[in-house]
């Protein structure tokens, strides 16, 4: 159940109209890294958590709802930046008013040029925000990413917040309006906050690596294939221990020779790790049973009835069963 409150979450303000920046800001309204994408991604991901992971469900729904609030802030800011355009487009009887608003014929020609790049923004929307990116590509559900596994989804969300933060950071370079910058900085900051929330939720799930259920093959999980020739660079990605599994990195300096020597890696041996094929299969089975048990216990019907929400303990179940018995 959603309840709309007319006041914005943040008091968005604009000092003057700016049609060009309004068009740029569409990137966060209907773009692939925008607020609608984030809201819908977290909203969809939450369904799989409702029973099995109720705390994470609450978090995903809370953040998804806040993202809708951010979409409202962006839309309101775009509308304020278009102040004058909407009204003048309604003045169909006298084109001179639009020409005057655009400060002469040269400005009007530029307006037409902008319309040719993104015609819907001016010709179809009538001076209101559109669910497109800054160059007119319509919002697309393919922007939404979700794997149905909580640890994988949380990692996807950390990436989504990172991308959105960077877009706001870049947008701030293209406006001199201190009030608009104020709103953009607020929105950028909330992306950082959400990043931390998703990261904390991920760390709260044990084990959380690798994403999903099945462990990786210990023959290949700590191999670093040196695929380039030139300067030698070392770092925590190819020396010392791997950050998640704690295995010793094994550098393959001559990948082609190694492939030939190991029969296309079929004869590869586990080196630098305590994991074995036996321990991997045992852990796979153990975690599979554990995760299945959590989901089944939370989602299996009780007395033949499945209910998404329980408004009062036992009331809904008794009412439905009573109707069935009648």
Rosetta silent file (secondary structure, phi, psi, omega in degrees, C-alpha in Angstrom):
SEQUENCE: XXXXXXXXXXXXXXXXXXXXXXXXXXXXXXXXXXXXXXXXXXXXXXXXXXXXXXXXXXXXXXXXXXXXXXXXXXXXXXXXXXXXXXXXXXXXXXXXXXXXXXXXXXXXXXXXXXXXXXXXXXXXXXXXXXXXXXXXXXXXXXXXXXXXXXXXXXXXXXXXXXXXXXXXXXXXXXXXXXXXXXXXXXXXXXXXXXXXXXXXXXXXXXXXXXXXXXXXXXXXXXXXXXXXXXXXXXXXXXXXXXXXXXXXXXXXXXXXXXXXXXXXXXXXXXXXXXXXXXXXXXXXXXXXXXXXXXXXXXXXXXXXXXXXXXXXXXXXXXXXXXXXXX
SCORE:     score description
SCORE:     0.000 S_00000001
   1 L     0.000  125.551  177.776    0.000    0.000    0.000 S_00000001
   2 L  -108.090  143.941  177.439    1.425    3.356   -1.024 S_00000001
   3 L  -129.812  118.809 -176.210    0.365    6.684    0.416 S_00000001
   4 L   -89.231  129.605  173.395    1.389    9.846   -1.397 S_00000001
   5 L  -108.196  129.972 -170.254    2.325   12.929    0.584 S_00000001
   6 L   -68.562  -28.459  178.139    2.364   16.091   -1.520 S_00000001
   7 L   -70.800  139.398  177.446    5.413   17.627    0.147 S_00000001
   8 L   -72.094  154.206  176.383    8.701   16.587   -1.402 S_00000001
   9 L   -63.432  -34.451  176.405   11.236   14.649    0.667 S_00000001
  10 L  -128.602  136.501 -175.226   13.703   17.464   -0.069 S_00000001
  11 L   -74.707   85.975 -178.250   12.630   21.043   -0.768 S_00000001
  12 L   -68.938  136.416 -179.764   13.732   21.294   -4.401 S_00000001
  13 L  -137.250  155.847  178.607   14.247   24.848   -5.663 S_00000001
  14 L  -139.409  138.209 -179.136   15.252   26.540   -8.923 S_00000001
  15 L   -87.412  -28.059 -178.707   16.399   30.143   -9.407 S_00000001
  16 L  -160.807  157.894  177.164   15.529   30.434  -13.118 S_00000001
  17 L   -63.628  149.680  177.311   14.326   28.337  -16.063 S_00000001
  18 L  -156.031   91.521 -174.603   16.954   26.341  -17.946 S_00000001
  19 H   -62.525  -39.988 -177.449   15.590   24.216  -20.776 S_00000001
  20 H   -64.285  -45.391 -179.455   18.956   22.721  -21.680 S_00000001
  21 H   -70.096  -30.895  175.736   19.752   21.494  -18.189 S_00000001
  22 H   -57.832  -40.081  179.169   16.196   20.188  -17.849 S_00000001
  23 H   -67.575  -40.501  176.350   16.949   17.955  -20.797 S_00000001
  24 H   -61.888  -39.512 -175.980   20.206   16.750  -19.231 S_00000001
  25 H   -68.801  -17.602  174.815   18.401   16.016  -15.978 S_00000001
  26 L   -56.438  -24.236 -179.988   16.080   13.618  -17.809 S_00000001
  27 H   -56.338  -34.316  179.890   18.961   11.160  -17.496 S_00000001
  28 H   -93.903   -0.924  176.131   18.003   10.685  -13.833 S_00000001
  29 H   -94.533  -51.480 -177.283   14.276   10.625  -14.573 S_00000001
  30 H  -130.902   20.790 -179.728   14.059    7.961  -17.259 S_00000001
  31 L   -90.072  172.778 -176.473   17.658    6.905  -17.928 S_00000001
  32 L   -68.201  -16.422  176.954   19.354    3.548  -17.264 S_00000001
  33 L  -114.556   14.401 -171.737   20.948    4.829  -14.033 S_00000001
  34 L   -84.715 -174.925 -174.048   18.033    6.990  -12.954 S_00000001
  35 H   -70.319  -36.579  178.977   15.615    7.023  -10.066 S_00000001
  36 H   -66.389  -40.568  176.966   12.847    5.029  -11.761 S_00000001
  37 H   -57.696  -47.643 -178.035   15.298    2.262  -12.616 S_00000001
  38 H   -63.744  -45.800 -178.782   16.457    2.105   -8.998 S_00000001
  39 H   -58.950  -47.319 -177.520   12.930    2.196   -7.579 S_00000001
  40 H   -71.183  -34.589  179.751   11.699   -0.598   -9.824 S_00000001
  41 H   -64.072  -48.597 -177.776   14.833   -2.723   -9.373 S_00000001
  42 H   -71.052  -33.910  178.538   14.628   -2.751   -5.585 S_00000001
  43 H   -62.445  -47.253 -179.017   10.828   -3.098   -5.678 S_00000001
  44 H   -68.135  -43.202 -179.505   10.999   -6.205   -7.875 S_00000001
  45 H   -60.440  -31.448 -174.191   13.884   -7.742   -5.936 S_00000001
  46 H   -64.718  -29.123 -175.212   11.965   -7.379   -2.678 S_00000001
  47 H   -57.886  -39.287 -178.680    9.250   -9.876   -3.631 S_00000001
  48 H   -70.967  -10.940 -177.282   11.599  -12.825   -3.267 S_00000001
  49 H  -101.446   -9.247 -166.968   12.540  -11.724    0.266 S_00000001
  50 L   -50.961  -46.599 -175.874    9.087  -11.163    1.732 S_00000001
  51 L   -97.530  -44.998 -173.501    8.845  -14.361    3.766 S_00000001
  52 L   -74.681  -35.491 -177.624   12.349  -15.800    3.897 S_00000001
  53 L  -132.073   69.735 -173.693   14.227  -12.551    4.617 S_00000001
  54 H   -60.781  -32.818  179.499   11.677  -10.123    6.099 S_00000001
  55 H   -67.310  -44.678  179.280   14.289   -7.658    7.376 S_00000001
  56 H   -68.854  -32.525  174.665   15.923   -7.350    3.953 S_00000001
  57 H   -59.227  -46.893  178.652   12.449   -7.129    2.382 S_00000001
  58 H   -59.019  -45.027 -179.176   11.711   -4.094    4.545 S_00000001
  59 H   -61.655  -47.427 -179.171   15.007   -2.486    3.585 S_00000001
  60 H   -62.029  -42.577  179.910   14.483   -3.050   -0.141 S_00000001
  61 H   -68.774  -38.798  178.208   10.920   -1.729   -0.017 S_00000001
  62 H   -62.686  -45.305 -178.520   11.933    1.285    2.084 S_00000001
  63 H   -70.718  -38.714  177.133   14.720    2.216   -0.312 S_00000001
  64 H   -59.141  -43.824  179.977   12.544    1.530   -3.372 S_00000001
  65 H   -65.885  -38.374  176.920    9.882    3.854   -1.975 S_00000001
  66 H   -65.036  -35.012  178.102   12.495    6.513   -1.237 S_00000001
  67 H   -64.311  -35.503  173.600   13.709    6.214   -4.835 S_00000001
  68 H   -62.693  -36.398  176.083   10.166    7.036   -5.987 S_00000001
  69 H   -63.615  -37.988  178.309   10.447   10.106   -3.755 S_00000001
  70 H   -69.426  -36.060  175.285   13.680   11.003   -5.539 S_00000001
  71 H   -60.038  -38.386  178.301   11.975   10.520   -8.900 S_00000001
  72 H   -66.034  -39.822  177.807    9.417   13.071   -7.727 S_00000001
  73 H   -63.083  -45.705  179.948   12.192   15.511   -6.783 S_00000001
  74 H   -63.551  -44.775  179.438   13.849   15.126  -10.182 S_00000001
  75 H   -62.193  -41.309  178.895   10.517   15.497  -11.997 S_00000001
  76 H   -65.146  -39.571  179.205    9.614   18.588   -9.998 S_00000001
  77 H   -65.612  -43.201  176.835   13.012   20.128  -10.694 S_00000001
  78 H   -59.333  -44.176 -178.987   12.674   19.451  -14.426 S_00000001
  79 H   -62.864  -40.761  178.193    9.231   21.027  -14.428 S_00000001
  80 H   -67.333  -35.970  177.502   10.513   24.144  -12.668 S_00000001
  81 H   -67.256  -22.154  178.402   13.414   24.373  -15.118 S_00000001
  82 L   -94.591   11.480 -179.918   10.839   24.332  -17.922 S_00000001
  83 L   -52.307  127.096 -178.702    8.877   27.219  -16.427 S_00000001
  84 L   103.165  -37.636 -177.577    7.427   29.230  -19.297 S_00000001
  85 H   -67.386  -46.873 -176.803    7.735   26.514  -21.918 S_00000001
  86 H   -59.484  -45.267 -179.148    4.569   24.671  -20.956 S_00000001
  87 H   -67.217  -42.845 -177.849    2.462   27.808  -20.986 S_00000001
  88 H   -67.362  -33.259  176.966    3.879   29.176  -24.214 S_00000001
  89 H   -66.312  -23.899  177.483    3.340   25.885  -26.009 S_00000001
  90 H   -77.705  -16.647 -178.609   -0.332   26.214  -25.086 S_00000001
  91 L   -86.001   72.354 -173.698   -0.443   29.589  -26.806 S_00000001
  92 L   -74.958  -15.212 -174.539   -1.053   28.095  -30.234 S_00000001
  93 L   -80.381  -20.052 -173.892   -2.678   31.222  -31.653 S_00000001
  94 L  -143.766  102.329 -177.529    0.428   33.423  -31.584 S_00000001
  95 H   -70.977  -15.344 -177.337    3.890   32.016  -32.195 S_00000001
  96 H   -65.260  -28.584  178.454    5.506   35.352  -31.446 S_00000001
  97 H   -63.490  -42.491  177.523    5.096   34.768  -27.714 S_00000001
  98 H   -65.633  -40.865  178.694    7.261   31.657  -27.903 S_00000001
  99 H   -61.841  -40.660 -179.970    9.749   33.523  -30.066 S_00000001
 100 H   -67.017  -40.243  179.484    9.899   36.344  -27.531 S_00000001
 101 H   -62.614  -34.041 -178.995   10.391   33.932  -24.660 S_00000001
 102 L   -86.814    8.361  171.369   13.316   32.412  -26.535 S_00000001
 103 L    64.071   50.218  172.507   14.886   35.855  -26.939 S_00000001
 104 L   102.456  172.049 -173.126   14.787   36.267  -30.688 S_00000001
 105 H   -64.816  -37.720 -178.744   14.973   34.223  -33.862 S_00000001
 106 H   -61.542  -42.227  178.915   18.444   32.762  -33.184 S_00000001
 107 H   -66.216  -36.877  179.659   17.258   31.301  -29.905 S_00000001
 108 H   -65.902  -40.245  177.464   14.171   29.914  -31.603 S_00000001
 109 H   -61.707  -38.947  177.850   16.332   28.227  -34.246 S_00000001
 110 H   -66.136  -38.172  177.710   18.368   26.669  -31.444 S_00000001
 111 H   -59.728  -44.168  179.724   15.148   25.519  -29.780 S_00000001
 112 H   -65.225  -39.310  177.955   14.135   23.785  -33.031 S_00000001
 113 H   -62.279  -43.533  178.122   17.588   22.200  -33.274 S_00000001
 114 H   -62.295  -38.793 -179.444   17.253   20.863  -29.731 S_00000001
 115 H   -65.184  -33.247  179.480   13.796   19.532  -30.609 S_00000001
 116 H   -68.196  -32.634  178.202   15.230   17.636  -33.569 S_00000001
 117 H   -71.422  -40.860 -178.728   17.679   15.853  -31.244 S_00000001
 118 L  -139.460   74.118 -171.815   14.946   14.919  -28.780 S_00000001
 119 H   -61.447  -35.108 -176.544   11.598   15.819  -30.402 S_00000001
 120 H   -63.007  -32.342 -176.325    9.343   14.196  -27.811 S_00000001
 121 H   -59.959  -36.307 -178.186   10.688   16.397  -25.042 S_00000001
 122 H  -102.102  -39.717 -169.982    9.287   19.517  -26.734 S_00000001
 123 H   -88.812  -34.293 -175.473    6.689   18.324  -29.232 S_00000001
 124 H   -99.386  -41.443 -175.853    4.946   15.429  -27.484 S_00000001
 125 L   -75.103  -19.925 -179.342    5.406   16.084  -23.785 S_00000001
 126 L    66.808   31.804  176.973    4.214   19.673  -24.034 S_00000001
 127 L    83.141   30.644  175.730    6.898   20.945  -21.691 S_00000001
 128 L  -127.458  162.385  179.792    6.667   18.288  -18.974 S_00000001
 129 L   -61.155  145.712  177.080    9.140   15.568  -17.905 S_00000001
 130 L  -121.941  150.975  179.209    9.205   12.440  -20.058 S_00000001
 131 L   -82.097   68.473  176.365   10.297    8.927  -19.127 S_00000001
 132 E  -137.100  170.221  170.167   13.327    9.025  -21.377 S_00000001
 133 L   -83.523 -171.522 -172.185   17.022    9.596  -20.999 S_00000001
 134 L   -70.890  -15.099  177.978   18.626   12.886  -22.009 S_00000001
 135 L  -111.469   13.138  171.160   18.689   12.021  -25.729 S_00000001
 136 L    96.461    1.614  177.140   15.134   10.718  -25.936 S_00000001
 137 L   -70.602  127.736 -176.919   15.556    6.951  -25.520 S_00000001
 138 E   -68.206  149.112  176.479   12.445    5.667  -23.715 S_00000001
 139 L   -56.826  143.917 -172.943   12.746    4.051  -20.320 S_00000001
 140 L  -135.968  135.975  179.989   13.120    0.300  -20.657 S_00000001
 141 H   -65.699  -15.323  177.729   12.454   -2.565  -18.257 S_00000001
 142 H   -68.032  -11.571  175.044   15.705   -4.168  -19.438 S_00000001
 143 H   -66.556  -24.762 -173.317   17.441   -1.669  -17.122 S_00000001
 144 L   -76.293  131.371  179.295   16.215   -3.752  -14.180 S_00000001
 145 L  -123.265  129.346  177.824   18.679   -6.299  -12.829 S_00000001
 146 L  -163.307  137.842 -175.793   17.834   -9.050  -10.399 S_00000001
 147 L  -111.368   -3.714 -178.080   18.978  -12.644   -9.994 S_00000001
 148 L    75.843    6.235  174.447   16.572  -13.916   -7.358 S_00000001
 149 L  -120.568  126.009 -170.635   19.483  -14.467   -4.996 S_00000001
 150 H   -61.046  -41.672 -178.455   19.794  -11.905   -2.234 S_00000001
 151 H   -67.487  -36.032  176.775   23.597  -11.753   -2.146 S_00000001
 152 H   -68.781  -43.001 -178.988   23.755  -11.307   -5.924 S_00000001
 153 H   -63.717  -40.560  179.733   21.002   -8.671   -5.905 S_00000001
 154 H   -63.718  -37.084  176.528   22.680   -6.661   -3.163 S_00000001
 155 H   -66.701  -40.189  175.836   25.902   -6.587   -5.178 S_00000001
 156 H   -60.559  -38.479 -177.892   23.954   -5.413   -8.230 S_00000001
 157 H   -70.856  -35.053  174.288   22.414   -2.680   -6.095 S_00000001
 158 H   -59.980  -41.750  176.865   25.795   -1.489   -4.840 S_00000001
 159 H   -65.958  -39.517  179.865   26.753   -1.067   -8.490 S_00000001
 160 H   -63.486  -42.414  179.057   23.492    0.727   -9.288 S_00000001
 161 H   -66.482  -35.486  177.466   24.019    3.229   -6.483 S_00000001
 162 H   -62.477  -47.145 -179.292   27.594    3.808   -7.647 S_00000001
 163 H   -62.959  -44.718 -178.851   26.459    4.595  -11.210 S_00000001
 164 H   -63.671  -39.668  178.643   23.668    6.897  -10.042 S_00000001
 165 H   -60.487  -43.036 -177.893   26.033    8.746   -7.716 S_00000001
 166 H   -67.558  -35.881  177.838   28.459    9.377  -10.569 S_00000001
 167 H   -63.807  -44.143  177.620   25.700   10.706  -12.859 S_00000001
 168 H   -62.685  -40.859  179.103   24.653   13.250  -10.216 S_00000001
 169 H   -59.893  -41.357  178.967   28.277   14.190   -9.692 S_00000001
 170 H   -71.389  -38.150  179.143   28.649   14.822  -13.423 S_00000001
 171 H   -60.515  -35.324 -177.979   25.352   16.715  -13.673 S_00000001
 172 H   -62.230  -19.743  179.556   26.527   19.179  -11.030 S_00000001
 173 H   -76.866  -14.407 -170.965   29.220   20.345  -13.456 S_00000001
 174 H  -111.321   16.171  174.201   26.645   21.567  -15.973 S_00000001
 175 L  -138.053  142.308  175.704   24.543   23.953  -13.920 S_00000001
 176 L  -101.794   -0.819 -177.835   25.362   27.232  -12.196 S_00000001
 177 L   -75.431  113.649 -175.712   22.062   27.309  -10.330 S_00000001
 178 H   -63.987  -31.725  179.828   22.960   27.023   -6.641 S_00000001
 179 H   -71.839  -40.560  176.989   19.485   25.749   -5.778 S_00000001
 180 H   -64.550  -43.124  177.400   19.604   23.009   -8.395 S_00000001
 181 H   -59.495  -36.459  179.139   23.084   22.031   -7.200 S_00000001
 182 H   -60.635  -44.699  179.115   21.691   21.850   -3.674 S_00000001
 183 H   -67.799  -42.330 -179.640   19.092   19.287   -4.774 S_00000001
 184 H   -63.519  -38.288  179.487   21.584   17.325   -6.849 S_00000001
 185 H   -66.545  -38.551  176.657   23.991   17.152   -3.925 S_00000001
 186 H   -61.775  -47.933 -178.743   21.228   15.843   -1.679 S_00000001
 187 H   -63.238  -40.494  177.303   20.281   13.156   -4.213 S_00000001
 188 H   -61.364  -41.089 -178.923   23.934   12.228   -4.719 S_00000001
 189 H   -65.329  -37.448  179.293   24.393   11.882   -0.963 S_00000001
 190 H   -67.396  -29.313  174.424   21.423    9.544   -0.653 S_00000001
 191 H   -63.347  -40.181  178.232   23.025    7.268   -3.248 S_00000001
 192 H   -64.473  -40.524  178.889   26.054    7.039   -0.940 S_00000001
 193 H   -63.078  -45.333 -179.511   23.762    6.244    2.000 S_00000001
 194 H   -65.156  -38.799  175.993   21.979    3.490    0.062 S_00000001
 195 H   -52.375  -47.693 -177.937   25.327    2.067   -1.073 S_00000001
 196 H   -67.090  -36.511  178.672   26.269    1.623    2.588 S_00000001
 197 H   -63.822  -45.355  179.113   22.907    0.079    3.470 S_00000001
 198 H   -65.715  -39.017  179.082   23.216   -2.540    0.736 S_00000001
 199 H   -64.358  -42.186  179.668   26.822   -3.225    1.703 S_00000001
 200 H   -65.688  -40.133  178.470   25.853   -3.663    5.356 S_00000001
 201 H   -64.435  -38.697  178.089   22.990   -5.995    4.437 S_00000001
 202 H   -63.306  -44.206 -179.571   25.345   -8.076    2.317 S_00000001
 203 H   -67.094  -20.489 -179.292   27.836   -8.396    5.175 S_00000001
 204 L   -78.392  -13.400 -179.913   24.962   -9.475    7.427 S_00000001
 205 L   -98.356  124.225  179.930   24.401  -12.608    5.321 S_00000001
 206 L  -127.145  130.743  -11.177   26.781  -15.480    6.042 S_00000001
 207 L   -74.562  156.462  178.231   28.119  -16.970    3.886 S_00000001
 208 L  -124.205    9.283  177.874   27.772  -14.356    1.165 S_00000001
 209 L  -140.636  136.071   -4.056   30.504  -15.469   -1.215 S_00000001
 210 L   -74.045  165.208  175.367   30.313  -16.632   -3.877 S_00000001
 211 L   -56.842  143.514 -177.763   26.891  -15.258   -4.863 S_00000001
 212 L    91.881 -151.281 -174.266   24.343  -18.051   -5.050 S_00000001
 213 L  -110.599  -46.549 -170.328   24.742  -21.503   -3.537 S_00000001
 214 L   -77.045  136.055  174.131   27.481  -23.433   -5.330 S_00000001
 215 L   -74.483  164.679  178.659   31.150  -22.974   -4.456 S_00000001
 216 L   -84.306  164.284  179.262   33.750  -22.504   -7.167 S_00000001
 217 L   -75.037  120.544 -175.871   36.091  -25.194   -8.486 S_00000001
 218 L   -65.490  -12.426  177.568   39.270  -25.096   -6.321 S_00000001
 219 L   -73.024  -25.067 -172.264   41.406  -25.940   -9.362 S_00000001
 220 L  -121.734   -8.981 -169.226   40.696  -22.572  -10.971 S_00000001
 221 L   -71.080  -19.511 -177.893   39.532  -20.171   -8.256 S_00000001
 222 L  -121.447   21.825  178.975   42.975  -18.753   -7.421 S_00000001
 223 E   -92.167  131.219  174.472   44.647  -18.786  -10.855 S_00000001
 224 E  -111.988  112.550 -179.772   45.754  -15.470  -12.361 S_00000001
 225 E   -89.165  117.570  179.114   46.362  -15.776  -16.107 S_00000001
 226 L   -81.589   98.246 -173.142   48.868  -13.204  -17.319 S_00000001
 227 L   -95.096    4.068 -178.597   47.329  -12.418  -20.697 S_00000001
 228 L  -130.624  153.720  178.363   49.470   -9.395  -21.568 S_00000001
 229 L  -108.044  143.344  179.195   53.138   -8.793  -22.262 S_00000001
 230 L   138.671 -146.395 -178.410   55.115   -5.893  -20.875 S_00000001
 231 L   -59.685  144.786  178.068   55.658   -4.361  -17.455 S_00000001
 232 L   -90.667  122.112  178.055   54.983   -6.601  -14.485 S_00000001
 233 L  -117.060  134.497  179.948   52.344   -5.243  -12.130 S_00000001
 234 L  -118.606  150.491  177.563   51.573   -6.763   -8.767 S_00000001
 235 L  -171.782 -178.227 -177.849   48.676   -6.184   -6.420 S_00000001
 236 L   -66.949   -4.165  176.824   46.186   -7.954   -4.163 S_00000001
 237 L   -89.363  -11.801 -179.347   44.557   -9.363   -7.304 S_00000001
 238 L  -144.307    8.982  173.883   47.588  -11.519   -8.214 S_00000001
 239 L  -145.235  154.528 -175.450   49.842  -11.846   -5.150 S_00000001
 240 L    78.584 -145.824 -177.651   49.281  -12.843   -1.558 S_00000001
 241 E  -106.103  147.569  177.386   45.897  -14.296   -0.656 S_00000001
 242 L   -67.424  142.609 -169.891   42.594  -13.821   -2.437 S_00000001
 243 L   -67.606  -29.695 -175.892   40.342  -11.448   -0.459 S_00000001
 244 L   -97.645  -46.928 -175.776   37.271  -13.675   -0.147 S_00000001
 245 L   -92.689  -13.553  178.983   38.461  -17.267   -0.142 S_00000001
 246 L    67.576   29.266  178.705   41.880  -16.645    1.399 S_00000001
 247 L   -94.043  154.915  178.457   43.650  -18.757   -1.199 S_00000001
 248 E   -78.213  124.763  178.025   47.188  -18.127   -2.451 S_00000001
 249 L   -63.609  135.490  176.413   47.183  -16.527   -5.893 S_00000001
 250 E  -114.020  114.086 -177.266   48.894  -18.667   -8.531 S_00000001
 251 E   -89.448  124.561  176.240   50.241  -16.631  -11.465 S_00000001
 252 E   -98.359  100.548 -173.927   50.264  -18.394  -14.825 S_00000001
 253 L   -75.339  -29.258 -179.810   52.979  -16.507  -16.727 S_00000001
 254 L  -124.314   80.270 -173.887   52.691  -18.497  -19.959 S_00000001
 255 H   -55.763  -40.271 -177.065   48.987  -19.279  -20.411 S_00000001
 256 H   -64.428  -46.251  178.327   49.350  -20.982  -23.799 S_00000001
 257 H   -62.171  -40.305 -178.505   51.997  -23.398  -22.587 S_00000001
 258 H   -64.239  -39.242  179.520   49.995  -24.060  -19.432 S_00000001
 259 H   -63.160  -43.163  179.163   46.864  -24.873  -21.437 S_00000001
 260 H   -65.468  -42.666 -176.677   48.806  -27.391  -23.528 S_00000001
 261 H   -66.971  -26.072 -175.978   50.488  -28.960  -20.496 S_00000001
 262 L  -107.266   17.752  178.094   47.190  -29.483  -18.664 S_00000001
 263 L    57.571   50.462 -179.430   45.168  -30.858  -21.570 S_00000001
 264 L    66.063   35.790  178.761   43.108  -27.683  -21.859 S_00000001
 265 L    71.991    1.224  178.702   42.985  -27.319  -18.048 S_00000001
 266 L   -67.749  -28.403  179.860   41.226  -30.678  -17.672 S_00000001
 267 L  -100.716   18.487  179.478   44.248  -32.006  -15.781 S_00000001
 268 L   -62.039  144.128  179.968   44.678  -28.861  -13.657 S_00000001
 269 L  -109.930  151.799  174.745   45.579  -29.439  -10.004 S_00000001
 270 L   -78.053  122.471 -179.659   44.444  -27.541   -6.913 S_00000001
 271 L  -134.852  139.228  176.017   47.381  -25.520   -5.564 S_00000001
 272 L    76.391   20.673  179.700   47.501  -22.902   -2.816 S_00000001
 273 L  -144.553  148.486  175.562   44.128  -23.750   -1.334 S_00000001
 274 L   -87.254   -9.742 -178.711   42.770  -25.945    1.451 S_00000001
 275 L   -76.482  144.044  176.328   39.578  -26.547   -0.484 S_00000001
 276 L  -127.757  167.641  177.995   39.129  -29.882   -2.227 S_00000001
 277 H   -60.461  -36.805  179.359   36.483  -31.258   -4.553 S_00000001
 278 H   -65.589  -46.739 -178.939   35.120  -33.302   -1.666 S_00000001
 279 H   -65.694  -34.890  178.564   34.856  -30.324    0.708 S_00000001
 280 H   -63.254  -47.711 -178.357   33.244  -28.235   -2.056 S_00000001
 281 H   -65.951  -35.753  177.189   30.539  -30.815   -2.721 S_00000001
 282 H   -65.430  -43.777  179.232   29.878  -31.225    0.993 S_00000001
 283 H   -67.315  -36.673  177.114   29.530  -27.468    1.455 S_00000001
 284 H   -59.080  -46.860 -178.743   27.305  -27.212   -1.626 S_00000001
 285 H   -65.373  -42.286 -178.919   24.942  -29.794   -0.196 S_00000001
 286 H   -62.773  -48.883 -178.124   24.969  -28.229    3.267 S_00000001
 287 H   -69.456  -35.383  176.823   24.230  -24.687    2.088 S_00000001
 288 H   -59.297  -46.713  179.966   21.618  -25.917   -0.393 S_00000001
 289 H   -64.789  -39.538 -178.881   19.720  -27.677    2.382 S_00000001
 290 H   -64.900  -49.035 -178.754   20.071  -24.671    4.690 S_00000001
 291 H   -66.929  -40.011  177.546   18.789  -22.116    2.165 S_00000001
 292 H   -61.960  -41.540  179.512   16.000  -24.412    0.998 S_00000001
 293 H   -61.974  -41.002  179.308   14.952  -24.964    4.596 S_00000001
 294 H   -62.018  -47.473 -177.200   14.770  -21.210    5.246 S_00000001
 295 H   -68.259  -46.067 -178.841   12.641  -20.549    2.166 S_00000001
 296 H   -61.782  -43.786 -178.739   10.353  -23.575    2.619 S_00000001
 297 H   -62.753  -31.426 -176.513    9.730  -22.824    6.293 S_00000001
 298 H   -87.406  -23.674 -169.991    8.783  -19.244    5.460 S_00000001
 299 H  -115.279  -15.078 -177.136    6.678  -19.826    2.361 S_00000001
 300 L   -64.091  142.404 -179.801    4.896  -23.187    2.640 S_00000001
 301 L   -60.751  145.755  175.555    1.091  -22.913    2.973 S_00000001
 302 E  -109.799  120.189 -177.403   -0.397  -23.209    6.438 S_00000001
 303 L    56.461   35.239  175.692   -3.628  -25.210    6.507 S_00000001
 304 L    77.790   11.054 -177.834   -3.801  -24.960    2.737 S_00000001
 305 E  -126.813  132.015  172.169   -3.751  -21.159    2.656 S_00000001
 306 L  -109.133  131.082 -179.485   -1.009  -18.804    1.508 S_00000001
 307 L  -130.234  132.460 -179.956   -1.268  -15.183    2.637 S_00000001
 308 L   -74.184  -43.179 -179.301    1.036  -12.325    1.686 S_00000001
 309 L  -122.838  146.774  175.293    0.096  -10.155    4.657 S_00000001
 310 L  -117.128  107.888 -175.113   -1.209  -11.036    8.113 S_00000001
 311 L   -80.346  -33.569  174.920   -3.297   -8.179    9.452 S_00000001
 312 L  -149.710  129.410 -172.376   -4.147   -9.859   12.723 S_00000001
 313 L   -51.972  118.257  176.073   -2.674  -13.147   13.872 S_00000001
 314 L    85.152  -18.733 -173.277   -5.026  -16.000   12.947 S_00000001
 315 H   -66.992  -49.314 -175.766   -7.888  -13.746   11.825 S_00000001
 316 H   -64.741  -44.136 -178.853   -7.444  -14.055    8.067 S_00000001
 317 H   -60.873  -45.994 -179.093   -6.837  -17.804    8.165 S_00000001
 318 H   -64.105  -38.729 -177.984   -9.912  -18.427   10.305 S_00000001
 319 H   -66.118  -45.550 -178.812  -12.096  -16.229    8.110 S_00000001
 320 H   -64.879  -46.962  179.617  -11.073  -17.970    4.877 S_00000001
 321 H   -61.987  -36.121  177.393  -11.429  -21.460    6.353 S_00000001
 322 H   -62.760  -41.846  178.608  -14.786  -20.489    7.717 S_00000001
 323 H   -65.284  -39.773 -179.718  -15.956  -19.447    4.268 S_00000001
 324 H   -64.128  -43.360 -178.828  -14.639  -22.685    2.763 S_00000001
 325 H   -63.353  -34.542  179.478  -16.428  -24.791    5.391 S_00000001
 326 L   -67.909    0.000    0.000  -19.675  -22.992    4.698 S_00000001
